Short mmCIF file of C-alpha atoms and ligand atoms in Angstrom, two decimals:
data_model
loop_
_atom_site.label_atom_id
_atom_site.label_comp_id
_atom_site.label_asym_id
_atom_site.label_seq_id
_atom_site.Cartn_x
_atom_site.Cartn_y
_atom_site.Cartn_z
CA UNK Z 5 -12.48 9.21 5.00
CA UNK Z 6 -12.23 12.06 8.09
CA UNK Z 7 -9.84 10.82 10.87
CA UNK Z 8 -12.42 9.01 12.95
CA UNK Z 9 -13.00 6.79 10.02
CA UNK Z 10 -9.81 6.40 9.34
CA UNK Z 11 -8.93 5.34 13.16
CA UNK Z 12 -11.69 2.89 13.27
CA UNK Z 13 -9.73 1.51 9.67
CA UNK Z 14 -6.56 1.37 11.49
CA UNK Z 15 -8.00 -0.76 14.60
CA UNK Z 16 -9.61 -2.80 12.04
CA UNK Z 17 -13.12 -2.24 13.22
CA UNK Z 18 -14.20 -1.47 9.27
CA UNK Z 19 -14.44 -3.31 6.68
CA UNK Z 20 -11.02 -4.37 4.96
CA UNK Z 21 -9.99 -2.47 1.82
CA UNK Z 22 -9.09 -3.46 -1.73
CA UNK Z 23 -6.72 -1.50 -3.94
CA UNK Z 24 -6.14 -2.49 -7.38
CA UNK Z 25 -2.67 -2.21 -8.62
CA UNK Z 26 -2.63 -0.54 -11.94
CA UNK Z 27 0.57 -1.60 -13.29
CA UNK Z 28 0.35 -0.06 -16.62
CA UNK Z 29 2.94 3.44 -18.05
CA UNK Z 30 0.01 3.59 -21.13
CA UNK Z 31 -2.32 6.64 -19.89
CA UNK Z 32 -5.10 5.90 -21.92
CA UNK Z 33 -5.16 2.23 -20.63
CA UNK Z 34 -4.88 2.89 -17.13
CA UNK Z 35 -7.82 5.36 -17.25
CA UNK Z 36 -10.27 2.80 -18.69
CA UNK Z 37 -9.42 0.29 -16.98
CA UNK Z 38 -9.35 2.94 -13.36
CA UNK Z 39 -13.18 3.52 -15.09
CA UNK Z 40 -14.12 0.10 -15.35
CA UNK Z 41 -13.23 -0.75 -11.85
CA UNK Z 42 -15.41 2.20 -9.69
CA UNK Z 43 -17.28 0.89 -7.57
CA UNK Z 44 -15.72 -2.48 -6.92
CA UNK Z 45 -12.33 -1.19 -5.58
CA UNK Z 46 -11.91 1.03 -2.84
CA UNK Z 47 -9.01 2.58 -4.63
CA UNK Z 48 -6.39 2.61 -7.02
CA UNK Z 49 -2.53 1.91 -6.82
CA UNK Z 50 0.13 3.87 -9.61
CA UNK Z 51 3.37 2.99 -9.22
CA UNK Z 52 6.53 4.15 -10.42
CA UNK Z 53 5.78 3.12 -14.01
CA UNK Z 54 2.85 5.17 -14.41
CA UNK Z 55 4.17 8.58 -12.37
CA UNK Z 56 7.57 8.37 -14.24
CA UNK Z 57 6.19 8.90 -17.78
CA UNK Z 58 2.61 10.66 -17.10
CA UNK Z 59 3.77 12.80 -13.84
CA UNK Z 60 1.02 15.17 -11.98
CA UNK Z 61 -0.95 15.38 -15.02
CA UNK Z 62 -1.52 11.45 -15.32
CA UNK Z 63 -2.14 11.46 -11.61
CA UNK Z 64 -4.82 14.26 -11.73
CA UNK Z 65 -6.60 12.71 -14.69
CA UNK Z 66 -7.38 9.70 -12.28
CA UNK Z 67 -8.25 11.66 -9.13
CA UNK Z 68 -10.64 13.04 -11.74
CA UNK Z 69 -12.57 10.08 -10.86
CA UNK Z 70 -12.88 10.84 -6.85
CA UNK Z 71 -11.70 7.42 -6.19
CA UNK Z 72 -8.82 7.44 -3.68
CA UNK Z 73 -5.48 6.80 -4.72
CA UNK Z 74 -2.19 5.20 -3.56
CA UNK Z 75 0.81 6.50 -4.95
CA UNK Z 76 3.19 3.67 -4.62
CA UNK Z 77 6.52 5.98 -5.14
CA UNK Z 78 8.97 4.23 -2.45
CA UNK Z 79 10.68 7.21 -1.64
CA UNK Z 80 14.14 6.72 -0.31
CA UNK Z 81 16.77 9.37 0.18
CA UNK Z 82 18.10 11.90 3.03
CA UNK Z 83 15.44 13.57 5.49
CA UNK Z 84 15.22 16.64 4.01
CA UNK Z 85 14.74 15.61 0.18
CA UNK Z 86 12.19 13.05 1.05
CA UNK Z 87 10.72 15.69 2.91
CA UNK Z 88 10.94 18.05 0.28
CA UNK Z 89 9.12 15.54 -2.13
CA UNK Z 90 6.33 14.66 -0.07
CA UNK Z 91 5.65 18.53 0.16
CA UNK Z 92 5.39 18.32 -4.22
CA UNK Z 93 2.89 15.36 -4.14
CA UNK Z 94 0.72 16.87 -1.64
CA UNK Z 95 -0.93 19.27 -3.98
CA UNK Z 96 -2.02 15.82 -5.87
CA UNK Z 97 -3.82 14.84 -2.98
CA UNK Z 98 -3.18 11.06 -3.21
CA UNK Z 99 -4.69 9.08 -0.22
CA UNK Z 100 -1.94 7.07 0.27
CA UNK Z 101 1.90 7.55 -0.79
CA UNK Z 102 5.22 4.61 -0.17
CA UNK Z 103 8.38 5.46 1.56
CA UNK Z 104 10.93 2.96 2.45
CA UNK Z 105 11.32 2.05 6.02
CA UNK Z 106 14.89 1.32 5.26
CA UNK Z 107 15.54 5.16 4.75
CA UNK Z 108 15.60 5.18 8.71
CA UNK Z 109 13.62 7.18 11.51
CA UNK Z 110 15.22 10.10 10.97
CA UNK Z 111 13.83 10.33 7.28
CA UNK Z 112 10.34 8.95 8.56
CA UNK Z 113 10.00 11.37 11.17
CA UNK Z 114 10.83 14.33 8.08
CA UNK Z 115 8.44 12.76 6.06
CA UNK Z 116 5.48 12.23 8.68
CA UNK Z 117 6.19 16.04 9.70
CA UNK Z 118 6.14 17.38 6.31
CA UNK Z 119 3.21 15.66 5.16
CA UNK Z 120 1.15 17.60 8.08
CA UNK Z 121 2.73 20.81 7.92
CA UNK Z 122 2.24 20.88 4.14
CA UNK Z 123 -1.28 19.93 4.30
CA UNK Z 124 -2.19 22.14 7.04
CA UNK Z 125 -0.76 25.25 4.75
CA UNK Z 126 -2.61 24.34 1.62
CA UNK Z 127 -5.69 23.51 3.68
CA UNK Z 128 -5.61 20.14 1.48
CA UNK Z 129 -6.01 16.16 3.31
CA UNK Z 130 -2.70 15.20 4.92
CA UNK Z 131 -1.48 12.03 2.63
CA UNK Z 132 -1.13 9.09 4.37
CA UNK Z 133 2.43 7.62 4.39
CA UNK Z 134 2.84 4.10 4.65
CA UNK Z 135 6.49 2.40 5.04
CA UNK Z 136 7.52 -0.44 2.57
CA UNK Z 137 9.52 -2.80 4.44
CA UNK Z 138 11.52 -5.42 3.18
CA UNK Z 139 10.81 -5.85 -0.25
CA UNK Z 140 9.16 -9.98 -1.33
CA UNK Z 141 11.51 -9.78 -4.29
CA UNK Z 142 14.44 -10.06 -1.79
CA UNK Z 143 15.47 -13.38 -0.19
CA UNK Z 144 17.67 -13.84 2.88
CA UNK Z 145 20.41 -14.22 0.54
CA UNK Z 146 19.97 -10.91 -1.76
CA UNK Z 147 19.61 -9.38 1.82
CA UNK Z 148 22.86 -10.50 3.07
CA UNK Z 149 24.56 -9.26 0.35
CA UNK Z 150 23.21 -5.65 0.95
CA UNK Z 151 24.60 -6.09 4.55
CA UNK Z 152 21.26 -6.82 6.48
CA UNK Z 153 22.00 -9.44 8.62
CA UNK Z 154 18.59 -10.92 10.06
CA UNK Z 155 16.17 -12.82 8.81
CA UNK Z 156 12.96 -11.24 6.79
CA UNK Z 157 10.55 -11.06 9.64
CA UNK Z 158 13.01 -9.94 12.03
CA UNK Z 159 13.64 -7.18 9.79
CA UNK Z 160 9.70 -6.36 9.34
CA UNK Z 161 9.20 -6.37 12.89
CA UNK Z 162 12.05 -3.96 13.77
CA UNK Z 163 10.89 -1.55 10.93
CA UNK Z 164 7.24 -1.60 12.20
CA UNK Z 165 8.18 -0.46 15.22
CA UNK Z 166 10.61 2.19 14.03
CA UNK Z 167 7.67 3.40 11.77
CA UNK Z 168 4.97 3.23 14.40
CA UNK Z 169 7.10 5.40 16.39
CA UNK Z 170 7.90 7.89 13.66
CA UNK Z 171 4.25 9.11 13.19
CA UNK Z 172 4.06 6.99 9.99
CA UNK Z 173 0.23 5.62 9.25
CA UNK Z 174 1.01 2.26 8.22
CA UNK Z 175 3.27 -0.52 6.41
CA UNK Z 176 3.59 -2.52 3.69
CA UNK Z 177 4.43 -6.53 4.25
CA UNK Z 178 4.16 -10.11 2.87
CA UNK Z 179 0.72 -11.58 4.07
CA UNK Z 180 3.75 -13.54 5.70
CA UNK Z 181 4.25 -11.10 8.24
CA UNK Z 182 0.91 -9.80 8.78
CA UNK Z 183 0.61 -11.39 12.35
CA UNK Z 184 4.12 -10.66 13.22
CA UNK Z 185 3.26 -7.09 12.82
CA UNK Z 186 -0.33 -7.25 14.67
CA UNK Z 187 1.78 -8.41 17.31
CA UNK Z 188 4.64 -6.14 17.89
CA UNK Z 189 2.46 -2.61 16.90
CA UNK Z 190 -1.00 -3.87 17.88
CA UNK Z 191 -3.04 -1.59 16.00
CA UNK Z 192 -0.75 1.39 15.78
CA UNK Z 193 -0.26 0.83 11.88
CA UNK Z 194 -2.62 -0.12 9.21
CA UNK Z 195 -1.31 -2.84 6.90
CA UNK Z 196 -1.18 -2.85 3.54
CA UNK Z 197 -0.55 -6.14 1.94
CA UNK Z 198 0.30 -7.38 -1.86
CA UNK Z 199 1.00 -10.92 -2.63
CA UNK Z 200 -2.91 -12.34 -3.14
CA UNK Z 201 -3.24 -14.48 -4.98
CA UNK Z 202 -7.37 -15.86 -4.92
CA UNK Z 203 -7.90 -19.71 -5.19
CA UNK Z 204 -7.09 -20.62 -8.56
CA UNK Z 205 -5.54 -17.76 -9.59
CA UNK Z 206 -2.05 -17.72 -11.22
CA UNK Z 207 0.58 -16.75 -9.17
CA UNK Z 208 2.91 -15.45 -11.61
CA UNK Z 209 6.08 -14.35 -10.14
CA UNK Z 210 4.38 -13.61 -6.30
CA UNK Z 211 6.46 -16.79 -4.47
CA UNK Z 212 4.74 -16.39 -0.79
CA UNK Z 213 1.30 -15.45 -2.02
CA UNK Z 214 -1.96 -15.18 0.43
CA UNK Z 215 -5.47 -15.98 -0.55
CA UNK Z 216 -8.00 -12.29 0.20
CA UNK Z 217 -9.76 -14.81 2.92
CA UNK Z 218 -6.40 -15.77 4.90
CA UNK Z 219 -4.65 -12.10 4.61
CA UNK Z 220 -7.72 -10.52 6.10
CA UNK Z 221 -8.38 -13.26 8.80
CA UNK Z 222 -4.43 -12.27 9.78
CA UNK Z 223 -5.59 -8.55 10.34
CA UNK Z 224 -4.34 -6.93 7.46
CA UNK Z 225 -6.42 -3.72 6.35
CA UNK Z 226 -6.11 -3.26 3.23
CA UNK Z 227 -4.89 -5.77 0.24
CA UNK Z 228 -3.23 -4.53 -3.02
CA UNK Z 229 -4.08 -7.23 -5.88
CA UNK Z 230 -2.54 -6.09 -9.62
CA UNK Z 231 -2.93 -9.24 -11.67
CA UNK Z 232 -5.53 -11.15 -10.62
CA UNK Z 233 -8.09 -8.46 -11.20
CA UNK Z 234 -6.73 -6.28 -14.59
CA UNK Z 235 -5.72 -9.52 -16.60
CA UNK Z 236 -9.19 -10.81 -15.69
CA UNK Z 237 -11.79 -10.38 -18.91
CA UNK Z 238 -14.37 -9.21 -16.81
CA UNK Z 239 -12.14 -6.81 -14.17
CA UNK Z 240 -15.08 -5.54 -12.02
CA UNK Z 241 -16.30 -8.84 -11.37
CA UNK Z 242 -12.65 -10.34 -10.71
CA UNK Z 243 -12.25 -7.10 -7.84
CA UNK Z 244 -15.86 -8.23 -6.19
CA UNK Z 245 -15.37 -11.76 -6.23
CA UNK Z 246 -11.79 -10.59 -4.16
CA UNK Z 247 -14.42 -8.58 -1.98
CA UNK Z 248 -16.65 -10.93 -1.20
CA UNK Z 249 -14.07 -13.46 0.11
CA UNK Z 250 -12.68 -10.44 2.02
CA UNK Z 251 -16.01 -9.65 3.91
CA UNK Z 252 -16.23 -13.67 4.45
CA UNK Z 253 -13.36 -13.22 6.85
CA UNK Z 254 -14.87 -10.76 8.96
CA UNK Z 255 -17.89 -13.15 9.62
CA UNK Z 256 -16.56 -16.76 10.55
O1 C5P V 10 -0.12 -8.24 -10.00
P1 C5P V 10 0.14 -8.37 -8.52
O2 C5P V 10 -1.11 -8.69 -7.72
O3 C5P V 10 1.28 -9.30 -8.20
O4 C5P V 10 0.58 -6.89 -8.08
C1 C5P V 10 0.97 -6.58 -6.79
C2 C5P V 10 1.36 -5.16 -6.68
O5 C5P V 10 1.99 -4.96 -5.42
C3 C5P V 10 2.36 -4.68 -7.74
O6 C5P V 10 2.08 -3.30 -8.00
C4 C5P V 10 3.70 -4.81 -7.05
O7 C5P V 10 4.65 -3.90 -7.50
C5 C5P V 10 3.32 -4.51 -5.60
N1 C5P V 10 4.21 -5.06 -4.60
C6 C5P V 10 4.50 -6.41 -4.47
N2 C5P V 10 5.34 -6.84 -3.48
C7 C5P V 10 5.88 -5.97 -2.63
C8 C5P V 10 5.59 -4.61 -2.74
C9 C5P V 10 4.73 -4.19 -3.75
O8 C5P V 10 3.99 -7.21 -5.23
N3 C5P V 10 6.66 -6.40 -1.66
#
């Protein structure tokens, strides 16, 4: 996607976006299943189980496939080292990479700065960085006990506008906060949002899980849906099923 694509994404003026979370460490799995599903996802997610044991090599064997990826990394440490590792993963060229808002502005600012600067001297796409926010597997409890002191949303809302701010592309939140968000950055950040859960669908452990037609209708760009799709026996047709409820929600 060039830049005036991708602003016309993050004003929600194109169509909404489905990544399939690849939750796997096994290469050989991951790559037929990240086979199976082109053409019915608009990318794929690799998280921390995947990178950790397969590194660049696993990472290039999927880009192999020219379908955009999301590295989902949640970087969190000082400025200058996230900075620092941003500049490694830009030679891999993934569309989208995960910091955590909670690493503050200063270390967004060093991360939105170095993902430009190392692009422009490797001539290669600038990676998109999108902040995580407060993650659904923490309750206001679990978050007291770290020392945050506000609720959830009020959390979400005050990192959205710290990353907005910071020159970061976009966020990750519950499909809870998906209006909350549309309403304190307008369209300054795209939103990526896990959590869906189609009707009649298991939720597993997702608690506060959205339905594709509902998280879209809120105005998020982009959903990230694991389960659901690779535990499906047919995968492809579980992602276009997701798809077509998507596109419903741009039309009523
Ligand atoms: O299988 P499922 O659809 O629940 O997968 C959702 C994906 O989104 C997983 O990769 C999970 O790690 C990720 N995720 C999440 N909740 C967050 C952040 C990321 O479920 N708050």
């Amino acid at each position: 996607m060039d830049d005036v694509n991708d602003l016309a994404h993050k004003k929600n003026k194109v169509d909404p976006l489905l990544y399939c979370a690849l939750d796997h460490s096994d290469p050989e799995i991951t790559l037929k299943l990240a086979k199976s599903l082109i053409g019915s996802v608009d990318g794929l997610k690799l998280g921390l189980e995947y990178f950790c044991k397969n590194g660049s090599l696993g990472i290039d064997s999927l880009s192999a496939l020219s379908i955009p990826i999301f590295l989902d990394l949640k970087l969190h440490d000082i400025p200058n080292t996230v900075a620092g590792a941003v500049k490694s993963i830009t030679p891999l060229s993934p569309k989208y990479l995960t910091i955590h808002a909670s690493g503050g502005i200063e270390m967004l600012k060093a991360a939105a700065k170095a993902a430009k600067e190392e692009s422009e001297r490797l001539n290669k796409p600038r990676v998109r960085l999108l902040a995580v926010t407060i993650l659904t597997s923490l309750d206001i409890r679990d978050l007291e006990l770290i020392g945050f002191n506000e609720s959830p949303p009020k959390s979400v809302a005050k990192m959205a506008n710290m990353a907005a701010l910071s020159g970061i592309d976009g966020i990750v939140c519950s499909p809870q906060e998906i209006k909350l968000v549309r309403e304190e950055v307008g369209n300054e950040l795209e939103i990526f949002v896990p959590g869906i859960r189609p009707k009649g669908s298991q939720k597993g452990d997702q608690k506060r899980a959205a339905t594709p037609l509902d998280a879209v209708r809120d105005g998020a760009n982009a959903l990230v849906v694991g389960r659901p799709i690779t535990e499906s026996k047919d995968p492809a047709e579980a992602a276009l099923k997701i798809k077509k409820e998507m596109y419903k929600a741009l039309f009523d």
